[in-house]
Structures are given as C-alpha cells and as structure tokens.
Coordinates of C-alpha atoms and ligand atoms in Angstrom, one line a residue:
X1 CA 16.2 -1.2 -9.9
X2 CA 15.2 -4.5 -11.4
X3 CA 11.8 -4.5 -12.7
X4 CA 10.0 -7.7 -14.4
X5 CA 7.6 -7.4 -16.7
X6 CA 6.2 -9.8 -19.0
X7 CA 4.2 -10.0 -22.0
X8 CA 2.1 -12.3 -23.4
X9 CA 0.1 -11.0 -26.5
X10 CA 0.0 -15.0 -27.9
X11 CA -2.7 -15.1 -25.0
X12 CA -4.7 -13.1 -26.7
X13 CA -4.6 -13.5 -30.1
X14 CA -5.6 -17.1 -29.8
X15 CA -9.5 -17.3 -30.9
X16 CA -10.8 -19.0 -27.9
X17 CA -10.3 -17.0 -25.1
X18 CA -7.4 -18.2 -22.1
X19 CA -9.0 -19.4 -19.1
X20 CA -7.9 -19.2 -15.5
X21 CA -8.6 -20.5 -12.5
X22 CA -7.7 -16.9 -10.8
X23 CA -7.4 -13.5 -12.4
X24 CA -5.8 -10.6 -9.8
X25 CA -6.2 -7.7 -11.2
X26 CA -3.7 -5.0 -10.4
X27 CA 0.1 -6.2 -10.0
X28 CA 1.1 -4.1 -6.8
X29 CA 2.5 -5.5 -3.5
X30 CA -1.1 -6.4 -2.8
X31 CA -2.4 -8.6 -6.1
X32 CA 1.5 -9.9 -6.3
X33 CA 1.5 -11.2 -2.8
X34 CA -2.2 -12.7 -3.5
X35 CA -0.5 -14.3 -6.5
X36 CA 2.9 -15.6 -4.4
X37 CA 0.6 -17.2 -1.9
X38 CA -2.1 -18.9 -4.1
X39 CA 0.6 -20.0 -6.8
X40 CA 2.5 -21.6 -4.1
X41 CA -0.5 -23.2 -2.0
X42 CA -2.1 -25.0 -4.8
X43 CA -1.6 -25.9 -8.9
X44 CA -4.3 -23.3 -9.9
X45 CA -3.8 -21.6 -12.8
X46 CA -3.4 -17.9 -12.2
X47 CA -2.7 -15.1 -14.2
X48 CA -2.0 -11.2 -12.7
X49 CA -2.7 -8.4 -15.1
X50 CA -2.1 -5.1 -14.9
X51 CA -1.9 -2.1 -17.2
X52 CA 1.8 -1.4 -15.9
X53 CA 3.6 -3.8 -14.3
X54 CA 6.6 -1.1 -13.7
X55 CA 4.0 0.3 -11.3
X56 CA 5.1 3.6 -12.7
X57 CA 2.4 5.1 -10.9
X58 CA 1.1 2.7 -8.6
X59 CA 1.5 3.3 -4.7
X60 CA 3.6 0.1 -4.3
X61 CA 6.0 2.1 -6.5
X62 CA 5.5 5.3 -4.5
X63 CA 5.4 5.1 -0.8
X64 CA 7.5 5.6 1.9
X65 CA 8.4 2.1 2.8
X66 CA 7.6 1.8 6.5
X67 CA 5.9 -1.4 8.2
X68 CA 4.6 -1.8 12.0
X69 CA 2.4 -3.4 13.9
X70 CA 0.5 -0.8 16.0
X71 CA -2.7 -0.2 15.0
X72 CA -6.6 0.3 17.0
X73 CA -8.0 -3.0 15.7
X74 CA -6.5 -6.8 16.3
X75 CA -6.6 -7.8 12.6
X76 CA -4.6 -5.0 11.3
X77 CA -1.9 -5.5 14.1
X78 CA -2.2 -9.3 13.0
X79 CA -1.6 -8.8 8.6
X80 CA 1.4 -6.4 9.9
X81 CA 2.6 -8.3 11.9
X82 CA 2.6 -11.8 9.8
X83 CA 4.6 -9.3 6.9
X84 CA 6.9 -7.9 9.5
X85 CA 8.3 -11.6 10.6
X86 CA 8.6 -12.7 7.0
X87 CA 10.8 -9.3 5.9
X88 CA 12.6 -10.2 9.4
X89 CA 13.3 -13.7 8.2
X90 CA 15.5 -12.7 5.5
X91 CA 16.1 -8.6 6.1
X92 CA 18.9 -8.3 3.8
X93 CA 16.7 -9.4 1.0
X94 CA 13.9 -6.9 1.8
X95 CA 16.3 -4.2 2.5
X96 CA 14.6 -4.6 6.0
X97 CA 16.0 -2.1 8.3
X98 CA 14.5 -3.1 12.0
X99 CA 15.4 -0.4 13.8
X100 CA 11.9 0.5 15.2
X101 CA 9.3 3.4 15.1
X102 CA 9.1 6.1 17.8
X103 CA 6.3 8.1 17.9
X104 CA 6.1 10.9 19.9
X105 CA 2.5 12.1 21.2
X106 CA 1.1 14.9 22.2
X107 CA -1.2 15.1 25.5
X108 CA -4.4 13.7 23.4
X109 CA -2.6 11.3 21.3
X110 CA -0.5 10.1 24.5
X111 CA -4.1 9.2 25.8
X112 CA -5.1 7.1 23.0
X113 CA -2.2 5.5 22.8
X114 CA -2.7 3.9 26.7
X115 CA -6.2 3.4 26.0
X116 CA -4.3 0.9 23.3
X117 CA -1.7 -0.2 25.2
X118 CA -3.8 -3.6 26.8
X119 CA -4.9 -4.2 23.2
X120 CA -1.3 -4.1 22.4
X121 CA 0.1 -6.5 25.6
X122 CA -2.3 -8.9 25.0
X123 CA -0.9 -9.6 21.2
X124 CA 2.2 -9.7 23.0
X125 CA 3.8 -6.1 20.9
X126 CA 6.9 -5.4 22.2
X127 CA 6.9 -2.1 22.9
X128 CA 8.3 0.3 25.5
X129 CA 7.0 4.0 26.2
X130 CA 9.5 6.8 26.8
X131 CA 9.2 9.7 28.9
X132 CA 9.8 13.1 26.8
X133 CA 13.3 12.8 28.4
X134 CA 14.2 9.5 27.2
X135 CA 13.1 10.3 23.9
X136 CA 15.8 12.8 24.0
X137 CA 18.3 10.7 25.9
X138 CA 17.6 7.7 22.8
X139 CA 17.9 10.4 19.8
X140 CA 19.8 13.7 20.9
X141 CA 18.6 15.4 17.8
X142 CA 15.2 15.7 19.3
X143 CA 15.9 18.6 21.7
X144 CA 12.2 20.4 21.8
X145 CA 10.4 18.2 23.7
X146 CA 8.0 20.3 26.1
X147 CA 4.9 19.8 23.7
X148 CA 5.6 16.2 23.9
X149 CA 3.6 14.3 26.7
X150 CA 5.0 10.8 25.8
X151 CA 6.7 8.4 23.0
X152 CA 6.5 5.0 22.3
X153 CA 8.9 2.4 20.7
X154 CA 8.3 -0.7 18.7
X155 CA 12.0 -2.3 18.1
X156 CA 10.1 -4.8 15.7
X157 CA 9.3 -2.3 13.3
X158 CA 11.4 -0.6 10.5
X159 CA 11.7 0.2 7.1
X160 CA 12.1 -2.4 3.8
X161 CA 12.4 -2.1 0.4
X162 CA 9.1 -2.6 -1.1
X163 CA 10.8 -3.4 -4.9
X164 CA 12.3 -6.1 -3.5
X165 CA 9.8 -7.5 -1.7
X166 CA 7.6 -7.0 -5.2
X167 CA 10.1 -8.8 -6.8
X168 CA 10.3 -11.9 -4.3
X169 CA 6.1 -12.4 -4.6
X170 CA 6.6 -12.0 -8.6
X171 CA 9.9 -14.0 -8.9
X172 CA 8.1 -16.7 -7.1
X173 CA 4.6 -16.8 -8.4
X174 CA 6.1 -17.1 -11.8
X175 CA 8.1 -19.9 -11.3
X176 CA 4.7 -21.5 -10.3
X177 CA 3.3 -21.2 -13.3
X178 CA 1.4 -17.8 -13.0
X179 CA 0.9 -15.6 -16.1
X180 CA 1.7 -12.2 -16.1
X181 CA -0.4 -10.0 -18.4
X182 CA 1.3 -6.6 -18.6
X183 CA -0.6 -3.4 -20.7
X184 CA -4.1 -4.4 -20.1
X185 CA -5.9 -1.8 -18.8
X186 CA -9.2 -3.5 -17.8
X187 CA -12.5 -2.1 -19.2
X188 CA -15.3 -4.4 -18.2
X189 CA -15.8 -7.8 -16.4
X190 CA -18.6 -9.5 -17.1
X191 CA -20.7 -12.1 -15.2
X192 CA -21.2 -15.4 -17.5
X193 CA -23.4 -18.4 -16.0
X194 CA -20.2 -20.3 -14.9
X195 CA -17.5 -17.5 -15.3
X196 CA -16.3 -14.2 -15.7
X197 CA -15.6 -12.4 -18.7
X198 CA -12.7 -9.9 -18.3
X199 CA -12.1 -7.6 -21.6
X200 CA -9.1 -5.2 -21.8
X201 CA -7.3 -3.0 -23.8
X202 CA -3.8 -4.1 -24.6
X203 CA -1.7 -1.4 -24.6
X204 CA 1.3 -3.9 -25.4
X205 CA 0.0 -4.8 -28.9
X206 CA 2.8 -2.5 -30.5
X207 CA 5.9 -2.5 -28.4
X208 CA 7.5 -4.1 -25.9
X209 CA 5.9 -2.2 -22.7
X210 CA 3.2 0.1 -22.2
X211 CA 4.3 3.5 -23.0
X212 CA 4.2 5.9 -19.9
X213 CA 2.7 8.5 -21.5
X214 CA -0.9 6.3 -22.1
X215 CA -0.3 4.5 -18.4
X216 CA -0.5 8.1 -17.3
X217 CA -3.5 9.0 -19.2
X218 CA -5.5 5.8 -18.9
X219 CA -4.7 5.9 -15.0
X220 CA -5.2 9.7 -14.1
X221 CA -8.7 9.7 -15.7
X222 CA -11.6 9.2 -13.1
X223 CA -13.9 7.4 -15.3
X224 CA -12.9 4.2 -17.2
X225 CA -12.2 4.0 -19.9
X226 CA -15.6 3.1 -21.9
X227 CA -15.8 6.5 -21.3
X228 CA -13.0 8.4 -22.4
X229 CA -11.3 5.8 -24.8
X230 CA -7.4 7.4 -25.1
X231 CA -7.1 6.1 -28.2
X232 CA -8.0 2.8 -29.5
X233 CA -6.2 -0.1 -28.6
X234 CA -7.1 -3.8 -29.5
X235 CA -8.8 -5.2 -26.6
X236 CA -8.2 -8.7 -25.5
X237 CA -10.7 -11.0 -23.4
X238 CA -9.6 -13.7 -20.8
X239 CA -11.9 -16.2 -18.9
X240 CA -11.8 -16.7 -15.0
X241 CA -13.3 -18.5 -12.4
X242 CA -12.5 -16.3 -10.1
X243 CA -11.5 -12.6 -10.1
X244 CA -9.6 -10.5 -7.5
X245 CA -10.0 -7.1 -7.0
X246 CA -6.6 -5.5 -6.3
X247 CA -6.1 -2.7 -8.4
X248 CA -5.4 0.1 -5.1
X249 CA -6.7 3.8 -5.5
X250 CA -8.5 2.0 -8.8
X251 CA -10.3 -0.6 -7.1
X252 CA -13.3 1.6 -6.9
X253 CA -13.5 1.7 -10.8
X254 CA -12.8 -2.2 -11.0
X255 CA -15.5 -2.5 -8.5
X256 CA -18.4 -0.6 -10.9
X257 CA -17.4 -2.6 -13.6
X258 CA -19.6 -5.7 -11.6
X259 CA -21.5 -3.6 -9.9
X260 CA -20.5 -3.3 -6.7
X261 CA -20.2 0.7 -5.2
X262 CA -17.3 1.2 -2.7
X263 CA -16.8 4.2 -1.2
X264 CA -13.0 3.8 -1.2
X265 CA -11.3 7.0 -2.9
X266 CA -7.6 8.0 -3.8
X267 CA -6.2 10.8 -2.4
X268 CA -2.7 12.6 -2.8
X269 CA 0.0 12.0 -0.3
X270 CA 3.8 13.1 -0.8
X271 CA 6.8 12.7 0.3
X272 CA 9.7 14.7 0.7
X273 CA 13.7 13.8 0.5
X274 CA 15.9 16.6 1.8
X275 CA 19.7 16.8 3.2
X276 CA 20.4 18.1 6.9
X277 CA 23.9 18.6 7.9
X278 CA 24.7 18.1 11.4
X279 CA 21.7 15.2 11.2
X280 CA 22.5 11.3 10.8
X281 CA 19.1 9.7 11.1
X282 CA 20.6 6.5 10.2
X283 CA 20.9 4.8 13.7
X284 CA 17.1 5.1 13.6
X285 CA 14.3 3.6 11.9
X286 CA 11.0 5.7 11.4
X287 CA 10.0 8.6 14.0
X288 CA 6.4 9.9 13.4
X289 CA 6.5 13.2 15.2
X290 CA 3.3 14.1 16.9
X291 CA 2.5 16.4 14.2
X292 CA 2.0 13.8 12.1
X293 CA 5.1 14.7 9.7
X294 CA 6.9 11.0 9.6
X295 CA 10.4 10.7 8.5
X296 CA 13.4 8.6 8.1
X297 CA 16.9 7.9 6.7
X298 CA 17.1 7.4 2.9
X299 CA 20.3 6.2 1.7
X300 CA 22.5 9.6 2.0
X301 CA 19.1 12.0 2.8
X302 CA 16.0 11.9 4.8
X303 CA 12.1 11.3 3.9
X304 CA 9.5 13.0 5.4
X305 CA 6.0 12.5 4.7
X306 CA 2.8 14.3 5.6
X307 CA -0.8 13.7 5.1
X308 CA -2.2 17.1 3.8
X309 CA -5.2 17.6 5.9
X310 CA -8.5 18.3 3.5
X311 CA -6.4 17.1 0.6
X312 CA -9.3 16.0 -2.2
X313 CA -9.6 13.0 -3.6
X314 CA -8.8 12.1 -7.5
X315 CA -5.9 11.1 -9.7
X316 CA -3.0 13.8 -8.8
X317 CA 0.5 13.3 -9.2
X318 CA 1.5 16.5 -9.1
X319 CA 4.7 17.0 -6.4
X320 CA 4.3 20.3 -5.4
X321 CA 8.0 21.1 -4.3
X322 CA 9.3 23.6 -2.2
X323 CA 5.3 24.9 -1.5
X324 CA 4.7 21.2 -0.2
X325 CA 8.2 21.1 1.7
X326 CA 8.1 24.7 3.0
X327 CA 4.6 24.4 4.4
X328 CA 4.3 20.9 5.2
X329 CA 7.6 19.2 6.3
X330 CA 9.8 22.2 7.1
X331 CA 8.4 23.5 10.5
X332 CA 7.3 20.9 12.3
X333 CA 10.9 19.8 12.2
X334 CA 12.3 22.3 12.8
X335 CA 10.4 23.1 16.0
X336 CA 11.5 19.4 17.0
X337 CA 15.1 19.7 16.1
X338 CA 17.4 23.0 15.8
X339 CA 19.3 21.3 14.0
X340 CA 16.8 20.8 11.5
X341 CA 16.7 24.6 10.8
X342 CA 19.2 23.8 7.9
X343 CA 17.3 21.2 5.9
X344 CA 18.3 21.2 1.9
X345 CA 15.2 20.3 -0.2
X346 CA 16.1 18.5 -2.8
X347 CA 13.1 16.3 -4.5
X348 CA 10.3 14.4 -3.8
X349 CA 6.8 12.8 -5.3
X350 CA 3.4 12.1 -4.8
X351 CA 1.6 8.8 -4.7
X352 CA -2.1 8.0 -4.0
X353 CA -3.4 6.3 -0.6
X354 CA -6.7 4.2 -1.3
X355 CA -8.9 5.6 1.9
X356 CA -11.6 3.5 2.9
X357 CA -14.1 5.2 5.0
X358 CA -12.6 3.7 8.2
X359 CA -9.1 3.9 7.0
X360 CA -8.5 -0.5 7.1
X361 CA -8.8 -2.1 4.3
X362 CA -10.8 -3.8 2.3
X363 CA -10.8 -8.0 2.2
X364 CA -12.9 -11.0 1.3
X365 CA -15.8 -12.2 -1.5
X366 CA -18.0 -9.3 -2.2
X367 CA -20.4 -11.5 -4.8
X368 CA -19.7 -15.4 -3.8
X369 CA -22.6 -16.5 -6.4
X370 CA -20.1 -15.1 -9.0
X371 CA -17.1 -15.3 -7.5
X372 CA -16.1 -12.3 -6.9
X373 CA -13.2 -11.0 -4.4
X374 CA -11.9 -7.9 -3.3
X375 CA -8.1 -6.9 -1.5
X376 CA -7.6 -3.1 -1.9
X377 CA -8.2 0.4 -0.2
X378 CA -5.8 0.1 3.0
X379 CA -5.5 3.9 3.2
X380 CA -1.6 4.3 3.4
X381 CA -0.6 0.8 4.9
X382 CA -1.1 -2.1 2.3
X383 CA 2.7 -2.2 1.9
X384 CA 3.5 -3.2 5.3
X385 CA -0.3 -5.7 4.8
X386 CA 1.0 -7.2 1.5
X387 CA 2.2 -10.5 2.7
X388 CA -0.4 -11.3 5.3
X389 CA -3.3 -9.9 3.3
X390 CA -1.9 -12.2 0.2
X391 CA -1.6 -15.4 2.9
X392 CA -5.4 -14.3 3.8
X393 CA -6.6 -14.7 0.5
X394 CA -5.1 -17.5 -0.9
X395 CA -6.8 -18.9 2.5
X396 CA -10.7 -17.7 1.5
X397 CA -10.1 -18.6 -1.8
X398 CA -8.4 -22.2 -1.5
X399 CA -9.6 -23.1 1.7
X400 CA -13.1 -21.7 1.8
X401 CA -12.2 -20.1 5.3
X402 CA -9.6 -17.5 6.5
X403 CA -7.0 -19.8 8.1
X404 CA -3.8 -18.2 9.9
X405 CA -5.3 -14.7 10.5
X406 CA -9.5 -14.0 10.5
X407 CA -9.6 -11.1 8.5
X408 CA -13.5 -11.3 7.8
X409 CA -13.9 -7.8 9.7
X410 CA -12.3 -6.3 6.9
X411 CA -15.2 -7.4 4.8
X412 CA -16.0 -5.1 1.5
X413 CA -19.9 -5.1 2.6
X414 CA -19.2 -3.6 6.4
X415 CA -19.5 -0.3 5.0
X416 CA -23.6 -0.9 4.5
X417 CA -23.9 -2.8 7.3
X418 CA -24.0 0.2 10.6
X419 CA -21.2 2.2 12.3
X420 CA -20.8 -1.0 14.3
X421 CA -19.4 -2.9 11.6
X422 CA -16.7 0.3 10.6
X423 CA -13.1 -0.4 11.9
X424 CA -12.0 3.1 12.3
X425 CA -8.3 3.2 12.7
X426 CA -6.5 6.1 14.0
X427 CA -3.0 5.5 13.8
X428 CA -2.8 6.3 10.4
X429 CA -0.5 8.7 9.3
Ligands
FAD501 C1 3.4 8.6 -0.3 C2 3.0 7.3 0.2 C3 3.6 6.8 1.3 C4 3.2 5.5 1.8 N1 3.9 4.9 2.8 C5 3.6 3.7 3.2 C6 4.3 3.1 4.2 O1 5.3 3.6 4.8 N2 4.0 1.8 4.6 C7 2.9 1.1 4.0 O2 2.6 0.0 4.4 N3 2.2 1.7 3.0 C8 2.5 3.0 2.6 N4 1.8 3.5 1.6 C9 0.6 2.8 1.1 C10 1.0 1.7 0.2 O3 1.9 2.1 -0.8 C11 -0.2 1.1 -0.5 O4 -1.2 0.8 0.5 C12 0.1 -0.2 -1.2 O5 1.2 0.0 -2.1 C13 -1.1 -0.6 -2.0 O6 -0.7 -1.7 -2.9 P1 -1.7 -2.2 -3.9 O7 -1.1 -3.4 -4.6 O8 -3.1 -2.4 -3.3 O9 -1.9 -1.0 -5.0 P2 -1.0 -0.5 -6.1 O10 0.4 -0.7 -5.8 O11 -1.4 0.9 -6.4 O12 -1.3 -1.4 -7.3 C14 -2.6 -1.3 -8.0 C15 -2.3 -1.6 -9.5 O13 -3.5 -1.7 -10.2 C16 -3.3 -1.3 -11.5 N5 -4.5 -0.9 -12.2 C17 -5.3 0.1 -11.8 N6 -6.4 0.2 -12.7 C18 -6.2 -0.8 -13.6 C19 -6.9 -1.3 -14.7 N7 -8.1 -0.7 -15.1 N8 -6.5 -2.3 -15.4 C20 -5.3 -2.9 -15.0 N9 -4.6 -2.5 -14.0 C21 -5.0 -1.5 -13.3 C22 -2.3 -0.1 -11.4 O14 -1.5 0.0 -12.6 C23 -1.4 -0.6 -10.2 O15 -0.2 -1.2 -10.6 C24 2.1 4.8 1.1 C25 1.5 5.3 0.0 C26 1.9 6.6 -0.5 C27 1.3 7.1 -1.7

C-alpha cells in the first residue's frame, strides 16, 4: 500500500509564522476530501496537518470499507449517495466493488425499514425487498432463514478501497498547491483579532516520519497533550484564517482547544477476517445479518464486523481475538449458515467510531465570528460520507452557503438546541 506523506519542517522553522487561508486539521478520508474539494474549487491556500499522515491509527485506516445509501434522514442518504456515484465513476480506481448490501431484518427491524421505504422512493434508491425465500434463492449459503421476516437489496451499494480513495483526494489536493504538514500533533488553537493561532508539536523534527510508538501514545491519551506532554518535542505555530475541525474520534479534544464542548466520543469497534471452506462470498457485496454482525469478501477471506453493545468509550486498540471472534462473530453466523460452522479465525483489529449522540455526523461553522468549522463524529459511516461531506464544505466555506447537498441539519450546535433538532439514525451498524 502506497502511502504519501510529506514533510515540511522549513515551514516552521522560518521566524514569521506560515499563513493559510485554510488549516484542516486531521488528514483522514474526511479532512483529505475537504482538502480535494476546496484546493480544486478555488486558489486558496490550504494546508492539512496531521500528527500521522500514515493514519496508523486513524479509522480511515481501520474500517471495514462499506458505502450505501440507506439511512433514516434525507441528508445522510444524500452525502452517501454523492460519494457512491463518484467511486462508481471510476470503480476500478476505488477498488469499488458494486455488488450491493442485503440486509436481512428481523420482525421489528422489517418494520422500520417500510416505515423508510417512501423516504427511500422518493430519493429515487433503487432498492428491492426480498421475501426470506428469495434471500435464500439470491445467496444459497443463507439457509436459516425462519427468524428472518424480510431483506432488502440496494444494487448501488458495495464495498471500495478507502486507501485509494485517500490517495485520489491527497494526490489531487497536492497538485493544487495544498501543504501537507505531517507529525504535528495539535496542542492549542488560539483565537487572534483577525486569525487563528494553531501551535503544535512536531514530532518530525528528527526523522523522516513520526515514530509509531509516540503516534500511539500521543493519540491513545484522553487528554491533550498540555497535559501529559510524552516527551518534549519542538512545537511549531501556523496562522489561518480559517480552521477545520476533522480530526475523527479526536475532534472532541480539537474542539476544547477553542472552546467549544461536543459530546461526540470514540468508541471501540472490530473487525474480524476469517476463512470458511465451502463459502465464496465473493459474488456478493456486503450482507448485514439481522443480528447486526456485517460481513463480506476480503481478497481470499471474509470480514465480519460487530458493534459490541455497551462497549465504553476511550482510546482502545486492543483486538481482542478469538474472545471477540468466538463471542461476537462466530454464532450469529453460524445460526445463518451451516456452512459457516467451519469458520478459521485468522486476524483482525480494532478501530474507533466517532459517535455523536444521534449517530450523523457533525458539519458546518461552530464559531463564524472566528471562523471556526467542524466535519467529524459520523459514528461508523464517514468513509462512505467523505466525498460529499468534503464537496459540502468547500461549499460553506467558499460559497458562504451549502450548494449541491444542504447539510445544515448536521450542524455542530443541534445538540443544545432540543430533541427536535437530533437526527437519530438507526441504521447504523
Ligand atoms: C472497525 C470500523 C469499521 C468501519 N466501517 C466503515 C464502513 O464500512 N463504512 C464507512 O463509511 N465507515 C466505516 N467506519 C467509519 C469510518 O472509518 C470513519 O467514519 C471515517 O474514517 C472517519 O474519517 P475521518 O477523516 O473523520 O477520521 P480519521 O480517519 O480518524 O482521521 C482523523 C485524523 O485526525 C488525526 N488527529 C487526531 N488528533 C490530532 C491532533 N491533536 N493533531 C493532529 N492530528 C490529529 C489522526 O491522526 C487521524 O489521522 C468504520 C470504522 C471502524 C473503526
């Protein structure tokens, strides 16, 4: 896997600080599709900083690489849509496999999903239900079927490469010009009269990349790191006009660093990869059984995935193996498929969502006297987001309004504002 990372300590070694029309902080799918769009739209100078631009432990490196479209509320169906037609432009450089999701529901679920199903026909969704038979007919491996009360099938939908699609927003945004600032773990952004301040520690100020050892350290702490310096690094200072907020399960540390308290947290999700003789999932793009355990063909093996209900939030990384696999992954498909009974565990990892309290995420200007924008917190879907949330905010920002997609329900204030104002989505998984 190709990774790009750039350095560029001459930044900040001059005396006079660099200054920038646009500072995204946090280089994942997210802050590198913000920096594709608005490096594209208009000659603005932007730079996107991060303290590891390998991603070594961010969730753009560590998820499960699905995208779709269904979801409760129009403007989450809308971002995921607008970054499922540009992976389908050009699938074989996404690594875009559009072979659809099936879910499968049980009675309640069925009912919520044909409470959606007018939301969905009138975005025009393709989208057919399946009786419990069909579902079998469709994918003979599925042959307990009698807790099922119905499926549904989005051919639209699949699975991508989210490197790649990294790597297209980076490739691009830095032909236009936009500085990439790897090793700077951000400590404190301050408001100036005109500007912000941004001061970081470089962790690049002795070697080529940041050593994975500090990444680790600096990014598995739950304070920042004012408060539990790892060592001391020289720390740099940039100036911007405008900052973005798009650091993931970090945004809510970014956030107290100009005052502004989210209530997003990070929380533990894993994933497992595992062999099944007798099972060739790769006609098929993802199934999400209806207890919530998703899976999918991975080159020569299968994922599966599984929200841990009660899992508490903070900085873990830990895989938990065969406990995780065993408990978790194992029976559920093996109830679904006998021919699961044999699965081979063979690795896996774990990555952090960014929960919002309402599970959408978390767009727009949270301070416009000081410029001040957020893009994080999308609670286990900002991969399949990434383009249209970066095409939203290159919008706000250049264009003072949101453009091809309204995403101002998805403001970072609608958590103060009443239950009203929540966008609870339920199709998470
Ligand atoms: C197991 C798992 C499975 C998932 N499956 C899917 C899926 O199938 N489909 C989907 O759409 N989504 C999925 N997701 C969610 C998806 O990966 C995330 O929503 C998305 O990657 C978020 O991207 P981001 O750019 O906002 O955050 P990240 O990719 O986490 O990037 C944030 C960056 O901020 C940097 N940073 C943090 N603090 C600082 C600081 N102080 N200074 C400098 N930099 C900092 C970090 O180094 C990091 O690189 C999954 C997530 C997990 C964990």
């Amino acid at each position: 896997m190709l990774i790009l990372s750039f350095n560029i300590h001459d930044l900040s070694e001059q005396m006079t600080p660099q200054k920038f029309d646009i500072v995204i902080v946090g280089a994942g799918l997210v802050g590198s599709a913000i920096a594709y769009h608005a490096t594209r739209r208009k000659k603005m100078s932007v730079a996107l900083l991060d303290v590891d631009f390998q991603g070594k432990y961010s969730s753009s490196e560590l998820n499960a690489g699905g995208a779709r479209a269904e979801w409760f509320h129009r403007v989450n169906i809308e971002l995921s849509r607008l970054t499922l037609d540009f992976l389908a432009s050009d699938p074989e450089q996404f690594g875009f496999r559009q072979k659809g999701y099936v879910w499968l529901y049980d009675k309640n679920k069925w009912q919520t999903y044909q409470r959606l199903a007018p939301l969905f026909k009138s975005l025009e969704l393709n989208i057919e239900t399946w009786t419990p038979q069909e579902v079998q007919s469709h994918i003979p491996y599925i042959d307990c079927i009698e807790d099922i009360a119905g499926a549904s099938f989005a051919p639209q939908d699949g699975i991508f490469n989210p490197n790649l699609l990294k790597q297209f927003f980076r490739t691009h945004a830095k032909k236009e010009g936009c500085a990439f600032i790897d090793g700077a773990y951000v400590k404190a952004i301050t408001k100036k009269s005109d500007s912000l301040e941004i001061k970081y520690d470089d962790l690049c100020y002795a070697s080529q990349c940041p050593n994975e050892k500090e990444v680790f350290e600096l990014l598995s702490q739950r304070n920042t790191s004012q408060d539990h310096p790892a060592q001391d690094y020289p720390e740099r200072k940039i100036i911007a006009t405008r900052v973005i907020n798009a650091a993931g399960a970090w945004a809510s540390k970014i956030a107290k660093l100009y005052g502004h308290v989210v209530d997003c947290k990070p929380v533990r999700r894993q994933v497992s990869i595992f062999d099944c003789k007798g099972i060739n999932l790769s006609p098929y793009g993802m199934i999400v059984d209806s207890s919530g355990v998703y899976f999918h063909a991975e080159a020569d093996h299968i994922l599966a995935g599984f929200a841990t209900p009660h899992e508490p939030s903070g900085y873990n990384f830990t895989y938990e193996g065969d406990r995780f696999f065993e408990r978790d992954i194992w029976p559920p498909l093996a109830h679904r498929m006998s021919k699961a009974q044999a699965l081979k565990h063979k690795t896996g990892w774990a990555g952090l969502y960014e929960v919002s309290p309402d599970y959408s995420g978390v767009v727009g200007c949270v301070d416009p006297a000081a410029n001040i924008y957020e893009a994080h917190s999308f609670s286990g879907h900002g991969a399949m987001q990434s383009y249209g949330v970066g095409l939203a905010m290159a919008e706000l920002i250049l264009d003072g309004s949101y453009k091809t997609v309204d995403a101002s329900s998805l403001h970072p204030c609608r958590f103060k504002e009443g239950v009203s104002k929540l966008l609870y989505e339920d199709f998470h998984i």
